[in-house]
Amino acid sequence: MKYADIKHCDVANGTGVRTSLFVSGCTHRCRGCFNEIAWDFNYGNEFTDEAVQEILDSCGKSYISGLSLLGGEPMEPQNQRALLPLVLRFKELYPTIWCYTGYTYETDLLAPEGRAHCEVTPEFLACIDILVDGEFDQELYDLKLKFRGSSNQRVLQIHEPGCPE
């Protein structure tokens, strides 16, 4: 997997100050996407053990509230597989992960026949506390929305922070 960026002091993608990982690769290609450059699965840097450690070290700072996963698309099956070791390790150390996805929680992720469901999805979702789901819809764009770009997207509390199933 490749990633587009790591932001160490992000205040726009979840509560508090967060470390945010922007993964590369997205098949949604939403019109009006704010990060179109990250649609390409080959864009950016290799996601290495060093990148994982950089993220974990960044999240250890007292002012960091947690980790946010964005894209690109973190829930593309190949990205889930690559991110699983990071989210499992993160949950051993810190409480809160937000994940932004264009997929829909019930139909695309939970359902075994879902478009983004793969062999690691249940374990991956067990680490996610807040999931912002749904494709960005330019026609429903609203600047007043908190933590999402269009009114069809939802902010779902999947787990209590720090309490994976």
mmCIF file with all atom_site columns, C-alpha atoms in Angstrom:
data_model
loop_
_atom_site.group_PDB
_atom_site.id
_atom_site.type_symbol
_atom_site.label_atom_id
_atom_site.label_alt_id
_atom_site.label_comp_id
_atom_site.label_asym_id
_atom_site.label_entity_id
_atom_site.label_seq_id
_atom_site.pdbx_PDB_ins_code
_atom_site.Cartn_x
_atom_site.Cartn_y
_atom_site.Cartn_z
_atom_site.occupancy
_atom_site.B_iso_or_equiv
_atom_site.pdbx_formal_charge
_atom_site.auth_seq_id
_atom_site.auth_comp_id
_atom_site.auth_asym_id
_atom_site.auth_atom_id
_atom_site.pdbx_PDB_model_num
ATOM 1   C CA . MET A 1 1   ? 0.000   0.000   0.000  1.00 0.00 ? 1   MET A CA 1
ATOM 2   C CA . LYS A 1 2   ? 1.024   3.587   -0.525 1.00 0.00 ? 2   LYS A CA 1
ATOM 3   C CA . TYR A 1 3   ? -0.038  6.674   1.364  1.00 0.00 ? 3   TYR A CA 1
ATOM 4   C CA . ALA A 1 4   ? -0.447  10.271  0.265  1.00 0.00 ? 4   ALA A CA 1
ATOM 5   C CA . ASP A 1 5   ? 0.304   12.066  3.540  1.00 0.00 ? 5   ASP A CA 1
ATOM 6   C CA . ILE A 1 6   ? 0.621   11.901  7.314  1.00 0.00 ? 6   ILE A CA 1
ATOM 7   C CA . LYS A 1 7   ? -0.607  15.003  9.151  1.00 0.00 ? 7   LYS A CA 1
ATOM 8   C CA . HIS A 1 8   ? 0.633   15.221  12.725 1.00 0.00 ? 8   HIS A CA 1
ATOM 9   C CA . CYS A 1 9   ? -1.640  18.034  13.987 1.00 0.00 ? 9   CYS A CA 1
ATOM 10  C CA . ASP A 1 10  ? -4.955  17.694  12.162 1.00 0.00 ? 10  ASP A CA 1
ATOM 11  C CA . VAL A 1 11  ? -7.998  19.454  13.677 1.00 0.00 ? 11  VAL A CA 1
ATOM 12  C CA . ALA A 1 12  ? -10.422 18.921  10.777 1.00 0.00 ? 12  ALA A CA 1
ATOM 13  C CA . ASN A 1 13  ? -10.878 15.134  10.685 1.00 0.00 ? 13  ASN A CA 1
ATOM 14  C CA . GLY A 1 14  ? -12.254 14.117  14.062 1.00 0.00 ? 14  GLY A CA 1
ATOM 15  C CA . THR A 1 15  ? -12.450 15.503  17.565 1.00 0.00 ? 15  THR A CA 1
ATOM 16  C CA . GLY A 1 16  ? -9.447  17.187  19.126 1.00 0.00 ? 16  GLY A CA 1
ATOM 17  C CA . VAL A 1 17  ? -5.990  17.312  17.595 1.00 0.00 ? 17  VAL A CA 1
ATOM 18  C CA . ARG A 1 18  ? -5.315  14.115  15.686 1.00 0.00 ? 18  ARG A CA 1
ATOM 19  C CA . THR A 1 19  ? -2.699  12.345  13.618 1.00 0.00 ? 19  THR A CA 1
ATOM 20  C CA . SER A 1 20  ? -4.230  11.627  10.216 1.00 0.00 ? 20  SER A CA 1
ATOM 21  C CA . LEU A 1 21  ? -3.093  9.097   7.641  1.00 0.00 ? 21  LEU A CA 1
ATOM 22  C CA . PHE A 1 22  ? -4.247  9.738   4.085  1.00 0.00 ? 22  PHE A CA 1
ATOM 23  C CA . VAL A 1 23  ? -3.959  6.440   2.215  1.00 0.00 ? 23  VAL A CA 1
ATOM 24  C CA . SER A 1 24  ? -3.668  6.146   -1.556 1.00 0.00 ? 24  SER A CA 1
ATOM 25  C CA . GLY A 1 25  ? -6.201  4.366   -3.722 1.00 0.00 ? 25  GLY A CA 1
ATOM 26  C CA . CYS A 1 26  ? -9.906  4.951   -4.197 1.00 0.00 ? 26  CYS A CA 1
ATOM 27  C CA . THR A 1 27  ? -12.367 3.459   -6.656 1.00 0.00 ? 27  THR A CA 1
ATOM 28  C CA . HIS A 1 28  ? -15.259 5.842   -5.801 1.00 0.00 ? 28  HIS A CA 1
ATOM 29  C CA . ARG A 1 29  ? -13.892 8.868   -7.679 1.00 0.00 ? 29  ARG A CA 1
ATOM 30  C CA . CYS A 1 30  ? -16.499 11.225  -6.221 1.00 0.00 ? 30  CYS A CA 1
ATOM 31  C CA . ARG A 1 31  ? -17.086 14.433  -8.168 1.00 0.00 ? 31  ARG A CA 1
ATOM 32  C CA . GLY A 1 32  ? -15.737 17.321  -6.077 1.00 0.00 ? 32  GLY A CA 1
ATOM 33  C CA . CYS A 1 33  ? -13.434 15.128  -3.968 1.00 0.00 ? 33  CYS A CA 1
ATOM 34  C CA . PHE A 1 34  ? -11.023 17.221  -1.868 1.00 0.00 ? 34  PHE A CA 1
ATOM 35  C CA . ASN A 1 35  ? -8.184  14.714  -2.333 1.00 0.00 ? 35  ASN A CA 1
ATOM 36  C CA . GLU A 1 36  ? -8.431  13.576  -5.940 1.00 0.00 ? 36  GLU A CA 1
ATOM 37  C CA . ILE A 1 37  ? -4.667  13.054  -6.189 1.00 0.00 ? 37  ILE A CA 1
ATOM 38  C CA . ALA A 1 38  ? -4.976  10.118  -3.754 1.00 0.00 ? 38  ALA A CA 1
ATOM 39  C CA . TRP A 1 39  ? -7.336  8.131   -6.030 1.00 0.00 ? 39  TRP A CA 1
ATOM 40  C CA . ASP A 1 40  ? -4.276  6.507   -7.621 1.00 0.00 ? 40  ASP A CA 1
ATOM 41  C CA . PHE A 1 41  ? -3.188  3.385   -5.709 1.00 0.00 ? 41  PHE A CA 1
ATOM 42  C CA . ASN A 1 42  ? 0.417   4.094   -6.767 1.00 0.00 ? 42  ASN A CA 1
ATOM 43  C CA . TYR A 1 43  ? 0.533   7.707   -5.552 1.00 0.00 ? 43  TYR A CA 1
ATOM 44  C CA . GLY A 1 44  ? 2.789   8.760   -2.692 1.00 0.00 ? 44  GLY A CA 1
ATOM 45  C CA . ASN A 1 45  ? 5.043   6.886   -0.302 1.00 0.00 ? 45  ASN A CA 1
ATOM 46  C CA . GLU A 1 46  ? 5.350   3.206   0.552  1.00 0.00 ? 46  GLU A CA 1
ATOM 47  C CA . PHE A 1 47  ? 3.558   2.310   3.776  1.00 0.00 ? 47  PHE A CA 1
ATOM 48  C CA . THR A 1 48  ? 6.499   0.859   5.673  1.00 0.00 ? 48  THR A CA 1
ATOM 49  C CA . ASP A 1 49  ? 7.214   -0.178  9.254  1.00 0.00 ? 49  ASP A CA 1
ATOM 50  C CA . GLU A 1 50  ? 8.911   3.211   9.623  1.00 0.00 ? 50  GLU A CA 1
ATOM 51  C CA . ALA A 1 51  ? 5.702   4.998   8.611  1.00 0.00 ? 51  ALA A CA 1
ATOM 52  C CA . VAL A 1 52  ? 3.746   2.928   11.141 1.00 0.00 ? 52  VAL A CA 1
ATOM 53  C CA . GLN A 1 53  ? 6.233   3.859   13.864 1.00 0.00 ? 53  GLN A CA 1
ATOM 54  C CA . GLU A 1 54  ? 6.086   7.533   12.861 1.00 0.00 ? 54  GLU A CA 1
ATOM 55  C CA . ILE A 1 55  ? 2.291   7.445   13.274 1.00 0.00 ? 55  ILE A CA 1
ATOM 56  C CA . LEU A 1 56  ? 2.443   5.626   16.617 1.00 0.00 ? 56  LEU A CA 1
ATOM 57  C CA . ASP A 1 57  ? 5.108   8.025   17.940 1.00 0.00 ? 57  ASP A CA 1
ATOM 58  C CA . SER A 1 58  ? 3.052   11.017  16.828 1.00 0.00 ? 58  SER A CA 1
ATOM 59  C CA . CYS A 1 59  ? -0.038  9.691   18.622 1.00 0.00 ? 59  CYS A CA 1
ATOM 60  C CA . GLY A 1 60  ? 1.931   9.373   21.860 1.00 0.00 ? 60  GLY A CA 1
ATOM 61  C CA . LYS A 1 61  ? 2.096   13.134  22.306 1.00 0.00 ? 61  LYS A CA 1
ATOM 62  C CA . SER A 1 62  ? -0.127  14.378  25.153 1.00 0.00 ? 62  SER A CA 1
ATOM 63  C CA . TYR A 1 63  ? -2.112  16.773  22.921 1.00 0.00 ? 63  TYR A CA 1
ATOM 64  C CA . ILE A 1 64  ? -3.058  14.105  20.328 1.00 0.00 ? 64  ILE A CA 1
ATOM 65  C CA . SER A 1 65  ? -6.605  12.750  20.741 1.00 0.00 ? 65  SER A CA 1
ATOM 66  C CA . GLY A 1 66  ? -6.252  9.826   18.351 1.00 0.00 ? 66  GLY A CA 1
ATOM 67  C CA . LEU A 1 67  ? -5.766  8.594   14.807 1.00 0.00 ? 67  LEU A CA 1
ATOM 68  C CA . SER A 1 68  ? -7.876  9.389   11.739 1.00 0.00 ? 68  SER A CA 1
ATOM 69  C CA . LEU A 1 69  ? -7.772  7.274   8.570  1.00 0.00 ? 69  LEU A CA 1
ATOM 70  C CA . LEU A 1 70  ? -8.750  8.953   5.308  1.00 0.00 ? 70  LEU A CA 1
ATOM 71  C CA . GLY A 1 71  ? -7.919  8.725   1.689  1.00 0.00 ? 71  GLY A CA 1
ATOM 72  C CA . GLY A 1 72  ? -8.006  7.819   -0.902 1.00 0.00 ? 72  GLY A CA 1
ATOM 73  C CA . GLU A 1 73  ? -10.110 5.084   0.638  1.00 0.00 ? 73  GLU A CA 1
ATOM 74  C CA . PRO A 1 74  ? -8.973  3.207   3.767  1.00 0.00 ? 74  PRO A CA 1
ATOM 75  C CA . MET A 1 75  ? -11.702 0.595   3.324  1.00 0.00 ? 75  MET A CA 1
ATOM 76  C CA . GLU A 1 76  ? -10.594 -0.617  -0.099 1.00 0.00 ? 76  GLU A CA 1
ATOM 77  C CA . PRO A 1 77  ? -9.878  -4.296  0.670  1.00 0.00 ? 77  PRO A CA 1
ATOM 78  C CA . GLN A 1 78  ? -6.165  -4.044  -0.188 1.00 0.00 ? 78  GLN A CA 1
ATOM 79  C CA . ASN A 1 79  ? -5.865  -0.988  2.080  1.00 0.00 ? 79  ASN A CA 1
ATOM 80  C CA . GLN A 1 80  ? -7.682  -2.731  4.941  1.00 0.00 ? 80  GLN A CA 1
ATOM 81  C CA . ARG A 1 81  ? -5.197  -5.594  4.741  1.00 0.00 ? 81  ARG A CA 1
ATOM 82  C CA . ALA A 1 82  ? -2.228  -3.210  4.849  1.00 0.00 ? 82  ALA A CA 1
ATOM 83  C CA . LEU A 1 83  ? -3.692  -1.043  7.646  1.00 0.00 ? 83  LEU A CA 1
ATOM 84  C CA . LEU A 1 84  ? -4.777  -3.879  9.941  1.00 0.00 ? 84  LEU A CA 1
ATOM 85  C CA . PRO A 1 85  ? -1.387  -4.225  11.723 1.00 0.00 ? 85  PRO A CA 1
ATOM 86  C CA . LEU A 1 86  ? -1.358  -0.458  12.364 1.00 0.00 ? 86  LEU A CA 1
ATOM 87  C CA . VAL A 1 87  ? -4.876  -0.315  13.820 1.00 0.00 ? 87  VAL A CA 1
ATOM 88  C CA . LEU A 1 88  ? -4.286  -3.397  15.982 1.00 0.00 ? 88  LEU A CA 1
ATOM 89  C CA . ARG A 1 89  ? -1.053  -1.943  17.356 1.00 0.00 ? 89  ARG A CA 1
ATOM 90  C CA . PHE A 1 90  ? -2.637  1.484   17.803 1.00 0.00 ? 90  PHE A CA 1
ATOM 91  C CA . LYS A 1 91  ? -5.482  0.027   19.887 1.00 0.00 ? 91  LYS A CA 1
ATOM 92  C CA . GLU A 1 92  ? -2.940  -1.601  22.231 1.00 0.00 ? 92  GLU A CA 1
ATOM 93  C CA . LEU A 1 93  ? -1.564  1.863   23.001 1.00 0.00 ? 93  LEU A CA 1
ATOM 94  C CA . TYR A 1 94  ? -4.256  4.507   22.418 1.00 0.00 ? 94  TYR A CA 1
ATOM 95  C CA . PRO A 1 95  ? -8.026  4.782   22.504 1.00 0.00 ? 95  PRO A CA 1
ATOM 96  C CA . THR A 1 96  ? -9.615  6.486   19.490 1.00 0.00 ? 96  THR A CA 1
ATOM 97  C CA . ILE A 1 97  ? -9.648  5.770   15.749 1.00 0.00 ? 97  ILE A CA 1
ATOM 98  C CA . TRP A 1 98  ? -11.820 7.636   13.278 1.00 0.00 ? 98  TRP A CA 1
ATOM 99  C CA . CYS A 1 99  ? -12.147 6.247   9.750  1.00 0.00 ? 99  CYS A CA 1
ATOM 100 C CA . TYR A 1 100 ? -13.596 8.031   6.732  1.00 0.00 ? 100 TYR A CA 1
ATOM 101 C CA . THR A 1 101 ? -15.016 5.865   3.961  1.00 0.00 ? 101 THR A CA 1
ATOM 102 C CA . GLY A 1 102 ? -17.131 6.275   0.862  1.00 0.00 ? 102 GLY A CA 1
ATOM 103 C CA . TYR A 1 103 ? -18.554 2.819   1.505  1.00 0.00 ? 103 TYR A CA 1
ATOM 104 C CA . THR A 1 104 ? -21.764 2.322   3.486  1.00 0.00 ? 104 THR A CA 1
ATOM 105 C CA . TYR A 1 105 ? -21.382 0.580   6.837  1.00 0.00 ? 105 TYR A CA 1
ATOM 106 C CA . GLU A 1 106 ? -24.311 -1.864  6.701  1.00 0.00 ? 106 GLU A CA 1
ATOM 107 C CA . THR A 1 107 ? -24.283 -2.851  3.027  1.00 0.00 ? 107 THR A CA 1
ATOM 108 C CA . ASP A 1 108 ? -20.687 -2.494  1.853  1.00 0.00 ? 108 ASP A CA 1
ATOM 109 C CA . LEU A 1 109 ? -18.687 -3.283  5.003  1.00 0.00 ? 109 LEU A CA 1
ATOM 110 C CA . LEU A 1 110 ? -20.726 -5.426  7.415  1.00 0.00 ? 110 LEU A CA 1
ATOM 111 C CA . ALA A 1 111 ? -22.474 -7.650  4.884  1.00 0.00 ? 111 ALA A CA 1
ATOM 112 C CA . PRO A 1 112 ? -20.263 -10.614 3.843  1.00 0.00 ? 112 PRO A CA 1
ATOM 113 C CA . GLU A 1 113 ? -21.252 -9.948  0.220  1.00 0.00 ? 113 GLU A CA 1
ATOM 114 C CA . GLY A 1 114 ? -20.547 -6.197  0.572  1.00 0.00 ? 114 GLY A CA 1
ATOM 115 C CA . ARG A 1 115 ? -18.426 -4.384  -2.005 1.00 0.00 ? 115 ARG A CA 1
ATOM 116 C CA . ALA A 1 116 ? -15.583 -3.702  0.452  1.00 0.00 ? 116 ALA A CA 1
ATOM 117 C CA . HIS A 1 117 ? -15.979 -6.681  2.787  1.00 0.00 ? 117 HIS A CA 1
ATOM 118 C CA . CYS A 1 118 ? -12.953 -8.984  2.867  1.00 0.00 ? 118 CYS A CA 1
ATOM 119 C CA . GLU A 1 119 ? -11.406 -11.492 5.268  1.00 0.00 ? 119 GLU A CA 1
ATOM 120 C CA . VAL A 1 120 ? -10.004 -8.747  7.563  1.00 0.00 ? 120 VAL A CA 1
ATOM 121 C CA . THR A 1 121 ? -13.020 -6.417  7.625  1.00 0.00 ? 121 THR A CA 1
ATOM 122 C CA . PRO A 1 122 ? -14.575 -7.691  10.894 1.00 0.00 ? 122 PRO A CA 1
ATOM 123 C CA . GLU A 1 123 ? -11.262 -7.397  12.765 1.00 0.00 ? 123 GLU A CA 1
ATOM 124 C CA . PHE A 1 124 ? -10.560 -4.013  11.164 1.00 0.00 ? 124 PHE A CA 1
ATOM 125 C CA . LEU A 1 125 ? -14.000 -2.629  12.090 1.00 0.00 ? 125 LEU A CA 1
ATOM 126 C CA . ALA A 1 126 ? -13.550 -3.894  15.665 1.00 0.00 ? 126 ALA A CA 1
ATOM 127 C CA . CYS A 1 127 ? -10.761 -1.298  15.997 1.00 0.00 ? 127 CYS A CA 1
ATOM 128 C CA . ILE A 1 128 ? -12.744 1.645   14.598 1.00 0.00 ? 128 ILE A CA 1
ATOM 129 C CA . ASP A 1 129 ? -14.538 3.863   17.096 1.00 0.00 ? 129 ASP A CA 1
ATOM 130 C CA . ILE A 1 130 ? -16.084 6.451   14.762 1.00 0.00 ? 130 ILE A CA 1
ATOM 131 C CA . LEU A 1 131 ? -16.863 5.708   11.116 1.00 0.00 ? 131 LEU A CA 1
ATOM 132 C CA . VAL A 1 132 ? -17.860 8.472   8.723  1.00 0.00 ? 132 VAL A CA 1
ATOM 133 C CA . ASP A 1 133 ? -19.517 6.630   5.852  1.00 0.00 ? 133 ASP A CA 1
ATOM 134 C CA . GLY A 1 134 ? -21.054 7.325   2.461  1.00 0.00 ? 134 GLY A CA 1
ATOM 135 C CA . GLU A 1 135 ? -19.713 8.690   -0.797 1.00 0.00 ? 135 GLU A CA 1
ATOM 136 C CA . PHE A 1 136 ? -19.215 12.441  -1.020 1.00 0.00 ? 136 PHE A CA 1
ATOM 137 C CA . ASP A 1 137 ? -22.099 13.912  -3.056 1.00 0.00 ? 137 ASP A CA 1
ATOM 138 C CA . GLN A 1 138 ? -21.321 17.327  -4.564 1.00 0.00 ? 138 GLN A CA 1
ATOM 139 C CA . GLU A 1 139 ? -25.065 18.088  -4.825 1.00 0.00 ? 139 GLU A CA 1
ATOM 140 C CA . LEU A 1 140 ? -25.441 17.615  -1.043 1.00 0.00 ? 140 LEU A CA 1
ATOM 141 C CA . TYR A 1 141 ? -22.275 19.545  -0.074 1.00 0.00 ? 141 TYR A CA 1
ATOM 142 C CA . ASP A 1 142 ? -22.772 21.680  3.031  1.00 0.00 ? 142 ASP A CA 1
ATOM 143 C CA . LEU A 1 143 ? -20.025 23.675  4.782  1.00 0.00 ? 143 LEU A CA 1
ATOM 144 C CA . LYS A 1 144 ? -22.051 23.721  8.024  1.00 0.00 ? 144 LYS A CA 1
ATOM 145 C CA . LEU A 1 145 ? -21.773 19.958  8.507  1.00 0.00 ? 145 LEU A CA 1
ATOM 146 C CA . LYS A 1 146 ? -19.393 18.797  11.202 1.00 0.00 ? 146 LYS A CA 1
ATOM 147 C CA . PHE A 1 147 ? -16.770 16.180  10.182 1.00 0.00 ? 147 PHE A CA 1
ATOM 148 C CA . ARG A 1 148 ? -18.376 15.401  6.806  1.00 0.00 ? 148 ARG A CA 1
ATOM 149 C CA . GLY A 1 149 ? -18.754 17.075  3.450  1.00 0.00 ? 149 GLY A CA 1
ATOM 150 C CA . SER A 1 150 ? -22.231 16.150  2.232  1.00 0.00 ? 150 SER A CA 1
ATOM 151 C CA . SER A 1 151 ? -25.510 15.556  4.053  1.00 0.00 ? 151 SER A CA 1
ATOM 152 C CA . ASN A 1 152 ? -25.827 11.926  2.901  1.00 0.00 ? 152 ASN A CA 1
ATOM 153 C CA . GLN A 1 153 ? -22.704 11.006  4.895  1.00 0.00 ? 153 GLN A CA 1
ATOM 154 C CA . ARG A 1 154 ? -23.097 9.753   8.461  1.00 0.00 ? 154 ARG A CA 1
ATOM 155 C CA . VAL A 1 155 ? -20.934 9.961   11.579 1.00 0.00 ? 155 VAL A CA 1
ATOM 156 C CA . LEU A 1 156 ? -21.417 6.573   13.265 1.00 0.00 ? 156 LEU A CA 1
ATOM 157 C CA . GLN A 1 157 ? -20.155 5.560   16.679 1.00 0.00 ? 157 GLN A CA 1
ATOM 158 C CA . ILE A 1 158 ? -19.167 1.944   16.086 1.00 0.00 ? 158 ILE A CA 1
ATOM 159 C CA . HIS A 1 159 ? -17.523 1.348   19.489 1.00 0.00 ? 159 HIS A CA 1
ATOM 160 C CA . GLU A 1 160 ? -16.889 3.263   22.659 1.00 0.00 ? 160 GLU A CA 1
ATOM 161 C CA . PRO A 1 161 ? -13.349 4.656   22.387 1.00 0.00 ? 161 PRO A CA 1
ATOM 162 C CA . GLY A 1 162 ? -10.795 2.238   23.816 1.00 0.00 ? 162 GLY A CA 1
ATOM 163 C CA . CYS A 1 163 ? -13.216 -0.699  23.933 1.00 0.00 ? 163 CYS A CA 1
ATOM 164 C CA . PRO A 1 164 ? -12.856 -2.991  20.909 1.00 0.00 ? 164 PRO A CA 1
ATOM 165 C CA . GLU A 1 165 ? -15.241 -5.944  20.862 1.00 0.00 ? 165 GLU A CA 1
#
